[in-house]
Coordinates of C-alpha atoms in Angstrom, one line a residue:
Chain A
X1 CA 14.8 -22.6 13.7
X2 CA 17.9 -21.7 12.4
X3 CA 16.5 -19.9 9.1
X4 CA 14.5 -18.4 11.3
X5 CA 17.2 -17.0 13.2
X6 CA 19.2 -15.9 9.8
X7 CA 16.3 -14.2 8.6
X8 CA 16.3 -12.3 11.8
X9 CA 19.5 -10.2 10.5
X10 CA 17.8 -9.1 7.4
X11 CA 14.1 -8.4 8.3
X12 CA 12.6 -5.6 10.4
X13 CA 11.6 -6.7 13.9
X14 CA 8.3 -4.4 14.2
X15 CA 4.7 -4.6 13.0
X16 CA 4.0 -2.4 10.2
X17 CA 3.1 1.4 12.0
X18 CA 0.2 2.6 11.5
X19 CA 0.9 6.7 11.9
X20 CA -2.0 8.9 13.5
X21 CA -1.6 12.3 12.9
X22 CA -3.1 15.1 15.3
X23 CA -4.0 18.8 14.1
X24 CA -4.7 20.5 17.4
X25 CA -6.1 24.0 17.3
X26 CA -4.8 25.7 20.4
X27 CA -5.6 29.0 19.5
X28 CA -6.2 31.5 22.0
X29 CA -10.5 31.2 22.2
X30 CA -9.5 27.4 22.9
X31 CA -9.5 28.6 26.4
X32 CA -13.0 29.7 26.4
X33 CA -15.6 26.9 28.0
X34 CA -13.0 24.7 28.9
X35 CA -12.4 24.0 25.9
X36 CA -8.3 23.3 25.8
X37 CA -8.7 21.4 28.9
X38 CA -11.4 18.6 27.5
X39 CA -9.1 18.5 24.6
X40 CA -6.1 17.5 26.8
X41 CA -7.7 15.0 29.0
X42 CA -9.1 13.9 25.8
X43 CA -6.0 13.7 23.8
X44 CA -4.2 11.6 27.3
X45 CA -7.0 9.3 27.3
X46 CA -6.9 8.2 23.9
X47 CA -2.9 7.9 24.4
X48 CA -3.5 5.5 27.2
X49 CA -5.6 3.5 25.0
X50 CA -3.6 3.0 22.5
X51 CA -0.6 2.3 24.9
X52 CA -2.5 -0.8 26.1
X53 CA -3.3 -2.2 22.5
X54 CA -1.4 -5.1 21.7
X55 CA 0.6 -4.3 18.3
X56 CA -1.1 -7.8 16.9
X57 CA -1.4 -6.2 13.1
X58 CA -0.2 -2.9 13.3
X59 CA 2.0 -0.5 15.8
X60 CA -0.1 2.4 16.1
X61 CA 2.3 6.0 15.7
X62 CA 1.1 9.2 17.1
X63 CA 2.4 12.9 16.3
X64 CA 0.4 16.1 17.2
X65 CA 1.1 19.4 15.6
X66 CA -0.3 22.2 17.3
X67 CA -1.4 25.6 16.0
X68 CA -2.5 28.7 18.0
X69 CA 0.0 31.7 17.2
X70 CA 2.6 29.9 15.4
X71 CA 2.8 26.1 14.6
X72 CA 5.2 23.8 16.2
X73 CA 5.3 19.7 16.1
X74 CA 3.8 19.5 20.1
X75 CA 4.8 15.6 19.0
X76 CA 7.2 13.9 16.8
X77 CA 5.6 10.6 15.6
X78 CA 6.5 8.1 18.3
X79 CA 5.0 4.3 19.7
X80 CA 1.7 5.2 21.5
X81 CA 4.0 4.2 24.3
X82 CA 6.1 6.5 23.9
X83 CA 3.8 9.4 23.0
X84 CA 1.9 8.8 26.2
X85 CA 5.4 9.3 28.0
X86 CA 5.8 12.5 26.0
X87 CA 2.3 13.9 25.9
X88 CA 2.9 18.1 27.4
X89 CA -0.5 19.6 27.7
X90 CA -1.4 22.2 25.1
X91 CA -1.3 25.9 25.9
X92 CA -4.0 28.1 24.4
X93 CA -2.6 31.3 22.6
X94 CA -2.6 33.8 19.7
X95 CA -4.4 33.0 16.8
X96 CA -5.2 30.1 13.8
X97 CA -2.2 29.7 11.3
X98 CA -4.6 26.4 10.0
X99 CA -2.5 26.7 6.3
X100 CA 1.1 26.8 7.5
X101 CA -0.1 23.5 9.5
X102 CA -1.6 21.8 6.7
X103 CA 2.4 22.8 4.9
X104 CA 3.7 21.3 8.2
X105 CA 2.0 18.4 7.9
X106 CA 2.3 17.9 4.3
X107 CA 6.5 18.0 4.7
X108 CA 6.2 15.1 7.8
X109 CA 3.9 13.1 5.9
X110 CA 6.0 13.2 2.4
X111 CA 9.2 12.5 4.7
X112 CA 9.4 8.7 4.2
X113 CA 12.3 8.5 7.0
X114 CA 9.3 9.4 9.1
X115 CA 6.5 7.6 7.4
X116 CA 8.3 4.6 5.3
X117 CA 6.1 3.1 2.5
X118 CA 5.9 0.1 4.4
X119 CA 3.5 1.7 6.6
X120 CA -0.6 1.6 6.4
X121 CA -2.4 4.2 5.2
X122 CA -2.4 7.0 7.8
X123 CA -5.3 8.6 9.7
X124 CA -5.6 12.3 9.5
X125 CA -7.6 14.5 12.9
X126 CA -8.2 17.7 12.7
X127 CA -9.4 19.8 15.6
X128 CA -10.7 23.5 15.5
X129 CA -12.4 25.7 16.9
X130 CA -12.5 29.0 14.7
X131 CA -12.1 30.7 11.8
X132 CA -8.4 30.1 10.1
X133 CA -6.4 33.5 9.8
X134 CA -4.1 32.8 7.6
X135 CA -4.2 31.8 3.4
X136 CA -5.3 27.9 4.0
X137 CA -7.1 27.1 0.5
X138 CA -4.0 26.3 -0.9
X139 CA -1.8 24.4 1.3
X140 CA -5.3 22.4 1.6
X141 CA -5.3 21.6 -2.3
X142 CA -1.8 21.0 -2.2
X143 CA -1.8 19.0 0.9
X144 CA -4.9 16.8 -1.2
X145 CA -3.5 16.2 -4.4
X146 CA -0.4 15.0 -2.8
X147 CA 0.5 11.2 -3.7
X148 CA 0.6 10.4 -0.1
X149 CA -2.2 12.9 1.8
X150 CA -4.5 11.6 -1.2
X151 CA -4.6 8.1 0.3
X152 CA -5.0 8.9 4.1
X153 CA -8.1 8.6 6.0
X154 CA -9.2 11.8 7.8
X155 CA -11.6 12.7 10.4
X156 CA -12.8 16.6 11.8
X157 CA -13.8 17.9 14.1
X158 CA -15.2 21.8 14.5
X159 CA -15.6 22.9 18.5
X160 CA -18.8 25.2 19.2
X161 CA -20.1 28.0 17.3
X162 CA -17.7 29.8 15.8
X163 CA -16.4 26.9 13.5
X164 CA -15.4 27.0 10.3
X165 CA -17.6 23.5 9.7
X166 CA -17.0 24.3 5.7
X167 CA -13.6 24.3 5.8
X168 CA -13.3 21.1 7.7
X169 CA -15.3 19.6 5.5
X170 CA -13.3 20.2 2.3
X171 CA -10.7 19.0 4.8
X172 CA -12.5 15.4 5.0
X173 CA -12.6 16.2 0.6
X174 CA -15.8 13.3 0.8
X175 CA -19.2 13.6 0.9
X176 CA -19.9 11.0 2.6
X177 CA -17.3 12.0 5.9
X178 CA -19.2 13.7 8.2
X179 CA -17.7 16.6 10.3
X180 CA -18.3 16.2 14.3
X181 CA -19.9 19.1 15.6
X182 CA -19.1 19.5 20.0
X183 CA -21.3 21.9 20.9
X184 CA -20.3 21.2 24.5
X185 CA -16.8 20.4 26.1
X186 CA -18.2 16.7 26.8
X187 CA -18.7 15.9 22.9
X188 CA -15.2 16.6 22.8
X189 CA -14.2 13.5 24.6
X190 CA -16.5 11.5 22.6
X191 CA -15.2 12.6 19.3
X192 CA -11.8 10.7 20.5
X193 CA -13.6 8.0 21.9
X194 CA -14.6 7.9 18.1
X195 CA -11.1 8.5 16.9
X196 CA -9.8 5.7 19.3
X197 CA -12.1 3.2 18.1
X198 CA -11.3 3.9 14.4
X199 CA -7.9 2.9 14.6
X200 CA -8.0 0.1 17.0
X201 CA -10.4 -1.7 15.0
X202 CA -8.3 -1.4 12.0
X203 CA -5.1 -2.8 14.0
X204 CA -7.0 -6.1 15.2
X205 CA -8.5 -6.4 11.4
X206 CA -7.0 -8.7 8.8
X207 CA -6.9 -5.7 6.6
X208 CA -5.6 -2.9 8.5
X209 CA -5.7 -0.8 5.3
X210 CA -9.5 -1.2 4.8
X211 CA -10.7 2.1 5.9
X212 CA -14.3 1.1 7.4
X213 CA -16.5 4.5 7.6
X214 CA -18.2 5.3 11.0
X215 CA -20.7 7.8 10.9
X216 CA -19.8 9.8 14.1
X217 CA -22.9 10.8 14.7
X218 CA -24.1 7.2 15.5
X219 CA -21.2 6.8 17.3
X220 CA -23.5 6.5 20.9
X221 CA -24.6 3.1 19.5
X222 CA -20.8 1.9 19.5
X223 CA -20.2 -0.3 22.3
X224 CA -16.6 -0.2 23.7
Chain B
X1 CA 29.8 -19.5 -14.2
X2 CA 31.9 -21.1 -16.6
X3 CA 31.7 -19.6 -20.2
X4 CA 32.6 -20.4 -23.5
X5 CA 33.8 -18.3 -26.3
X6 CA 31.9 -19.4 -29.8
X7 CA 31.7 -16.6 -32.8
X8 CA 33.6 -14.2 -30.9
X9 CA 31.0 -13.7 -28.3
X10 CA 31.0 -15.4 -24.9
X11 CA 28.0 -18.0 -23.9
X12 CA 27.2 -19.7 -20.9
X13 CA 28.6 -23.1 -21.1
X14 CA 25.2 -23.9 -18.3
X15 CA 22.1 -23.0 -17.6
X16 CA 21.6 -20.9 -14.7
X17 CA 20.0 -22.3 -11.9
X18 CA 16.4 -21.6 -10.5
X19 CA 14.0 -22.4 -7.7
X20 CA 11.4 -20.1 -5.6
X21 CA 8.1 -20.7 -2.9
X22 CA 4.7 -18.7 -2.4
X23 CA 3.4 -19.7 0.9
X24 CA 0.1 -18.6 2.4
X25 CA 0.0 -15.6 4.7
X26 CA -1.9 -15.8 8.0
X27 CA -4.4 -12.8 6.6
X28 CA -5.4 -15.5 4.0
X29 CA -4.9 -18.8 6.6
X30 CA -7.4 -16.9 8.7
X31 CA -9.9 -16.4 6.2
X32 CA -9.8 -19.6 4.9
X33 CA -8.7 -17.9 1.0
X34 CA -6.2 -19.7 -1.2
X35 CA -2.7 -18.3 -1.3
X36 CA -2.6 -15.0 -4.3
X37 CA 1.0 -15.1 -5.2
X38 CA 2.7 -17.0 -7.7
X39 CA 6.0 -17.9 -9.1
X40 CA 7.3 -20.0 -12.2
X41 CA 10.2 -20.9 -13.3
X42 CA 11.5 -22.6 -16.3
X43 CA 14.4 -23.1 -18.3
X44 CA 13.9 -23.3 -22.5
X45 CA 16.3 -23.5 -24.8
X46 CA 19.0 -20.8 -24.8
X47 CA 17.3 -18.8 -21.6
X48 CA 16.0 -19.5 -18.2
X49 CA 13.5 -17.3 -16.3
X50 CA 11.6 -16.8 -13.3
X51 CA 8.2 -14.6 -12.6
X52 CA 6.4 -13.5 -9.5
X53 CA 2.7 -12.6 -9.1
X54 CA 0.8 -10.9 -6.1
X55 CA -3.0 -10.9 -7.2
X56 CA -5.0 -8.4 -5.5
X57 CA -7.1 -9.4 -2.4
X58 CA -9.4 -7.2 -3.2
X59 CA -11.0 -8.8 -6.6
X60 CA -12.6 -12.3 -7.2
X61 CA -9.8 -13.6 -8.9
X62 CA -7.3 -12.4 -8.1
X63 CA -5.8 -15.8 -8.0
X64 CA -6.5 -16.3 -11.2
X65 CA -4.6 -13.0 -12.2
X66 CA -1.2 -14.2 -10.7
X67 CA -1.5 -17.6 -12.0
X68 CA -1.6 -16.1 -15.4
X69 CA 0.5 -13.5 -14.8
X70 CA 3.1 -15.6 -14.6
X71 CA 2.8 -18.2 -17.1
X72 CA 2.6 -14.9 -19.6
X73 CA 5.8 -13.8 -18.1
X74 CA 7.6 -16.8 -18.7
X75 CA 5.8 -17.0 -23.0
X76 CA 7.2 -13.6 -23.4
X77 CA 10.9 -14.6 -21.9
X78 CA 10.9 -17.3 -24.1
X79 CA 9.4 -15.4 -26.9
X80 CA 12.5 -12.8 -26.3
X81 CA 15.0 -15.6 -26.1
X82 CA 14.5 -16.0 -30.0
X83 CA 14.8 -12.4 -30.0
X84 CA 16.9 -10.7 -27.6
X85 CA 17.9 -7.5 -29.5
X86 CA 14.4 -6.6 -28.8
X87 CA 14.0 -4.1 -25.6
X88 CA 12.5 -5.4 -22.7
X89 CA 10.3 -2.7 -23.1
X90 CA 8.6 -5.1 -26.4
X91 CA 8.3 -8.0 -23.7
X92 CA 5.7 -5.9 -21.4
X93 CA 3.6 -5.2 -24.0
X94 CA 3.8 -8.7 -25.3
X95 CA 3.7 -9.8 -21.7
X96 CA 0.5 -7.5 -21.2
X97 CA -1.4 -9.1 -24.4
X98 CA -0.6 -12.4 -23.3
X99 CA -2.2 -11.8 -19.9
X100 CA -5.4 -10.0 -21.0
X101 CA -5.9 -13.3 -23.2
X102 CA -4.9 -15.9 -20.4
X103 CA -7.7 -14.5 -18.2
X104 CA -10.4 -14.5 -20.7
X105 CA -13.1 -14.3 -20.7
X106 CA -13.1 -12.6 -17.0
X107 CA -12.9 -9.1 -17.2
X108 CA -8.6 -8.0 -16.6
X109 CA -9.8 -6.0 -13.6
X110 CA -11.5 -8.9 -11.6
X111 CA -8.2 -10.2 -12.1
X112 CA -6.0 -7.6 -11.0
X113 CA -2.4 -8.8 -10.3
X114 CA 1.3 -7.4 -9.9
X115 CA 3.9 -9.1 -12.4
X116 CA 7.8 -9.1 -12.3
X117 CA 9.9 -10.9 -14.7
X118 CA 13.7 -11.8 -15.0
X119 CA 15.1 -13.9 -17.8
X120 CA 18.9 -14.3 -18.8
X121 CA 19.9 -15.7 -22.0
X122 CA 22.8 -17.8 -22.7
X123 CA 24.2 -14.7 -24.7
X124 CA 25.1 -13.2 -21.8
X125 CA 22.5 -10.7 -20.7
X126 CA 19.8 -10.4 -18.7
X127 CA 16.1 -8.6 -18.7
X128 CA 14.2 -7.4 -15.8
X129 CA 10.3 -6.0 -16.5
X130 CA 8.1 -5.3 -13.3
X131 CA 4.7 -3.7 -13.2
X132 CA 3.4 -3.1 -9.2
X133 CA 4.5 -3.6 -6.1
X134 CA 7.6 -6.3 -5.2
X135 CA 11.1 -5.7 -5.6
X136 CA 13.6 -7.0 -7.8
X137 CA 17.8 -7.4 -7.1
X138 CA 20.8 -8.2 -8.8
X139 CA 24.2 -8.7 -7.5
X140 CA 27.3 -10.0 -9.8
X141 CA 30.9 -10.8 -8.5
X142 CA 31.2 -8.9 -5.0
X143 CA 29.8 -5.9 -6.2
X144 CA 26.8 -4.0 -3.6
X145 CA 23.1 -5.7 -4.2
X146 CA 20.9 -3.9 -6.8
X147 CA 17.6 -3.0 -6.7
X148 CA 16.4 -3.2 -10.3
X149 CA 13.1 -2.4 -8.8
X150 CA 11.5 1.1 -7.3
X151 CA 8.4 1.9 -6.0
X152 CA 5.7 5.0 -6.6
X153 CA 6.6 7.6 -4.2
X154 CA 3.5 7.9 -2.7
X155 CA 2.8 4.0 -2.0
X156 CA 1.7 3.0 1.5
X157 CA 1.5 -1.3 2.6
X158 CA -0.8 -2.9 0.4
X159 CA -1.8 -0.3 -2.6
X160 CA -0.2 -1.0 -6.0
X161 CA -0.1 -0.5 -9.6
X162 CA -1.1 -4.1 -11.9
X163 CA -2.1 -5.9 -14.7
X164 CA -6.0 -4.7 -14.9
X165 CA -5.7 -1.9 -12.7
X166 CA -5.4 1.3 -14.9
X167 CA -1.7 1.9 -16.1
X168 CA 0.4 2.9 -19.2
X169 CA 2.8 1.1 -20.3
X170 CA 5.3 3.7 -19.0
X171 CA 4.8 2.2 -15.5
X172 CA 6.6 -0.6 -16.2
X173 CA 10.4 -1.0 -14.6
X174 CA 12.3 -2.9 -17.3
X175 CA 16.2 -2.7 -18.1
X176 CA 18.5 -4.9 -19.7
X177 CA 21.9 -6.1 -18.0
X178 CA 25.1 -7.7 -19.2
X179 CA 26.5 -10.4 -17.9
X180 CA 30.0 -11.1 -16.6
X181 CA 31.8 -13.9 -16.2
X182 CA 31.7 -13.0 -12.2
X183 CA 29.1 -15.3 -10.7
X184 CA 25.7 -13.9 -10.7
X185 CA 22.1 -14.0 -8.7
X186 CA 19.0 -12.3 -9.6
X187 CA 16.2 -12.5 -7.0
X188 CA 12.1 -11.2 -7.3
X189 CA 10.3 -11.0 -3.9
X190 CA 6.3 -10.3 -3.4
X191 CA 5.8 -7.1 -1.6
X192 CA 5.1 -9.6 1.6
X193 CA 8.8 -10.5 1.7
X194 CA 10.6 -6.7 0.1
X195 CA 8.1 -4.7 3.3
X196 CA 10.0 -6.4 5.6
X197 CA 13.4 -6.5 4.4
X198 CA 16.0 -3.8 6.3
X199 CA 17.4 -1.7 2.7
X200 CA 20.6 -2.4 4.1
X201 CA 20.9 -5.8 4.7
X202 CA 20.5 -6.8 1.3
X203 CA 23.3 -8.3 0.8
X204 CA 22.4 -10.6 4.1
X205 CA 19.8 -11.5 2.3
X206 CA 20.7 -12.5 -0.6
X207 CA 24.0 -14.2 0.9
X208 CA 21.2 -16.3 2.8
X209 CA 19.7 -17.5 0.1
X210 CA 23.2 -18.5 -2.0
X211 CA 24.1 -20.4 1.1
X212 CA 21.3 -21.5 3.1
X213 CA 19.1 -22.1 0.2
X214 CA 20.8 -22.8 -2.9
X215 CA 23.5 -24.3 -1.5
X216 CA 21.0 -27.3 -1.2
X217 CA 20.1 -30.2 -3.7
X218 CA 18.4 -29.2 -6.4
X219 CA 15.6 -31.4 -4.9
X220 CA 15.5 -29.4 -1.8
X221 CA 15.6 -25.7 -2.5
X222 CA 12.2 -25.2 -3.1
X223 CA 11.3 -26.9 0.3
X224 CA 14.0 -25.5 2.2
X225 CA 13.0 -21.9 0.9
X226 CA 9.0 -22.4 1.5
X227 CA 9.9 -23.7 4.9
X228 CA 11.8 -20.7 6.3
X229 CA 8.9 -18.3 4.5
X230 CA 6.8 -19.9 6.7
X231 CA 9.1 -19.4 9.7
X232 CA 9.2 -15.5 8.6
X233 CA 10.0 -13.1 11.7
X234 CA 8.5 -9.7 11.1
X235 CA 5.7 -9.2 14.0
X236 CA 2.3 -9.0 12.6
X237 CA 3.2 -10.0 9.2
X238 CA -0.2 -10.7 6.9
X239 CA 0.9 -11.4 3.5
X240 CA 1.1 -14.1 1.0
X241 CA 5.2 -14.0 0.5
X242 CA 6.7 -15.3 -2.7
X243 CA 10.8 -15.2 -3.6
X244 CA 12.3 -16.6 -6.9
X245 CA 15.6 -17.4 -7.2
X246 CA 18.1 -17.3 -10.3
X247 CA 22.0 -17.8 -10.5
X248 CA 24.5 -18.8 -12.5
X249 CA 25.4 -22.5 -11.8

């Protein structure tokens, strides 16, 4: 007991986090079908879940940048506690800067204040629902052959028609990743319930750095 | 340390002191595996050294890796000692040889495993080499801690650079250290223990282990130090954990 209380002064008293990143197109067609709403309600429910999950392996981090007309952090990486606290709605508006987001999130992920090296592997979502309208094909490579993005594990997905699935694909950089295609406002919420289940499983796994792949188009067979 | 002055040159009148633990982590208590890191220790002739040794969960013997890993650390140290103009930079390769035959006839990279090495010779100096994840300090007199050790940029928990994983010998740490006749402690640490440690309360822990731990008998160090590891704080700690200790007496 009393090493165990000296030790206290020199270790850190948290799990090891386990950051989630969010790439959230609210671009102005977002509003179209819904769209930005089912992403919202989506987005708080997968907050809440998180919020309940014991931090038994890992403490689950969220962040959320979100790009429609300019790109802003809508959500510094916090506890899934406190991000549910935090969440704001997103506003759809303007256009799809996708490559200055993919900088964005290059510079937070590389910040090691932010994400310390003591954390696991971080998971990578990106949502979108159109074409990008800005120079993305580099910012992409560069975000990939960085040290740090090189070792997350990422998940897509494109929202109706108009999707640019081939550019989320070289966003997943696997062929084995599959991009998840909503066609309707509803597949959004399951493509979260996808997301959700992703990480929890790996902060209740004795490895949460063992990246497991679930194809997302089975994902109706997952029980919850 | 008290030191002696013989051909103009001071020595060590005493060996340094050393002791060190590798308990189990509860990701390998759960699964039922055998503990992956190692230390040794050992003092021969004119210098003492200790190693540390993570083996990589993820091959088939990984155990097997550390084990060696060490017991080559500790051949090239004493291999140096008859040598010690020679760069620490010599001792890694040797060190690296060494390993590769140890595991024979297993293939290196079914027995994949970190390796860090400190050995100080009665001449007065001191040799650090590390290859992979774990962290290595040094503090003399009441100067700040070092950290001999760094670590890739891009590292995340768990992913590392090792004996049989693909490497030059360029990622190796190594550097060479005089040694005063201020009182001295060198300390290696798996990546299980150097994760969870605050960057600045270093120096809390390595006071804790001059007073709590080595402050013991001889005859109780080891036992003292494995029993706290086992009592380790961090929430949701996984790993095997592994510290080895050196100091002047």
């Amino acid at each position: 007991m009393k090493n165990e209380i000296a030790m206290k002064e020199f270790t850190v008293d948290q799990a090891r986090p386990l950051p989630v990143f969010l790439l959230l197109d609210a671009s102005g067609s977002m509003i179209e079908n819904g769209k930005i709403d089912a992403l919202n309600r989506a987005v708080e429910e997968m907050l809440a879940t998180f919020a309940d999950e014991p931090d038994v392996r890992a403490m689950i981090q969220i962040g959320a940048i979100a790009f429609g007309g300019d790109v802003r952090v809508h959500l510094s990486l916090l506890t899934a506690e406190e991000a549910k606290k935090k969440w704001q709605p997103l506003v759809a508006q303007g256009n799809t800067p996708l490559g200055a987001t993919l900088t964005q999130l290059r510079i937070l992920l590389e910040d090691k204040k932010l994400v310390p090296s003591r954390s696991y592997r971080p998971t990578l979502v990106l949502v979108s629902d159109g074409q990008p309208n800005d120079e993305w094909q580099e910012p992409l490579k560069q975000l990939l052959e960085s040290a740090r993005a090189s070792k997350t594990a990422r998940m897509a997905m494109s929202i109706g028609a108009d999707a640019d699935v081939q550019m989320l694909q070289s966003f997943l950089n696997s062929p084995e990743s599959k991009v998840f295609q909503a066609h309707q406002a509803r597949d959004i919420h399951k493509f979260f319930k996808w997301v959700t289940m992703s990480v929890t499983v790996r902060t209740r796994s004795a490895t949460p750095d063992k990246i497991a792949p679930i194809d997302p188009l089975e994902i109706d067979e997952i029980r919850y | 340390m008290k030191s002696v002055i013989k051909n103009g040159r001071a020595k060590l009148a005493s060996a340094p002191i050393y002791f060190g633990a590798a308990v189990r982590g509860p990701m390998h208590k759960n699964s039922g595996k055998p503990c992956e890191d190692f230390w040794r220790g050992r003092s021969v002739g004119d210098t003492t050294a200790i190693s540390i040794s993570d083996g990589m969960g993820s091959k088939p013997f990984a155990a097997i890796g550390a084990r060696s890993a060490c017991t080559s650390a500790i051949r090239a140290a004493r291999l140096w000692a008859k040598a010690t103009d020679v760069g620490p930079d010599w001792v890694c390769r040797w060190l690296e040889a060494q390993w590769r035959f140890s595991v024979a006839p297993k293939q290196p990279q079914e027995c994949a495993a970190t390796c860090h090495l400190i050995a100080a010779h009665k001449n007065n100096c001191l040799i650090y080499a590390g290859l992979g994840d774990g962290m290595a300090l040094f503090q003399q007199g009441k100067k700040n801690v070092q950290c001999l050790s760094t670590r890739p940029f891009g590292n995340f928990a768990n992913e590392t650079l090792g004996l049989g994983v693909d490497h030059r010998m360029t990622d190796w740490y190594h550097v060479r250290l005089p040694l005063s006749k201020e009182p001295w402690i060198a300390v290696l640490v798996t990546d299980g223990i150097a994760d969870d440690l605050r960057p600045e309360k270093l120096d809390a822990f390595i006071k804790w282990l001059r007073s709590d731990i080595a402050g013991k008998p001889k005859a109780e160090q080891s036992t003292t130090l494995r029993r706290a590891l086992r009592e380790w704080p961090t929430p949701g700690h996984l790993d095997d954990k592994t510290v080895a200790v050196i100091l002047s007496h």
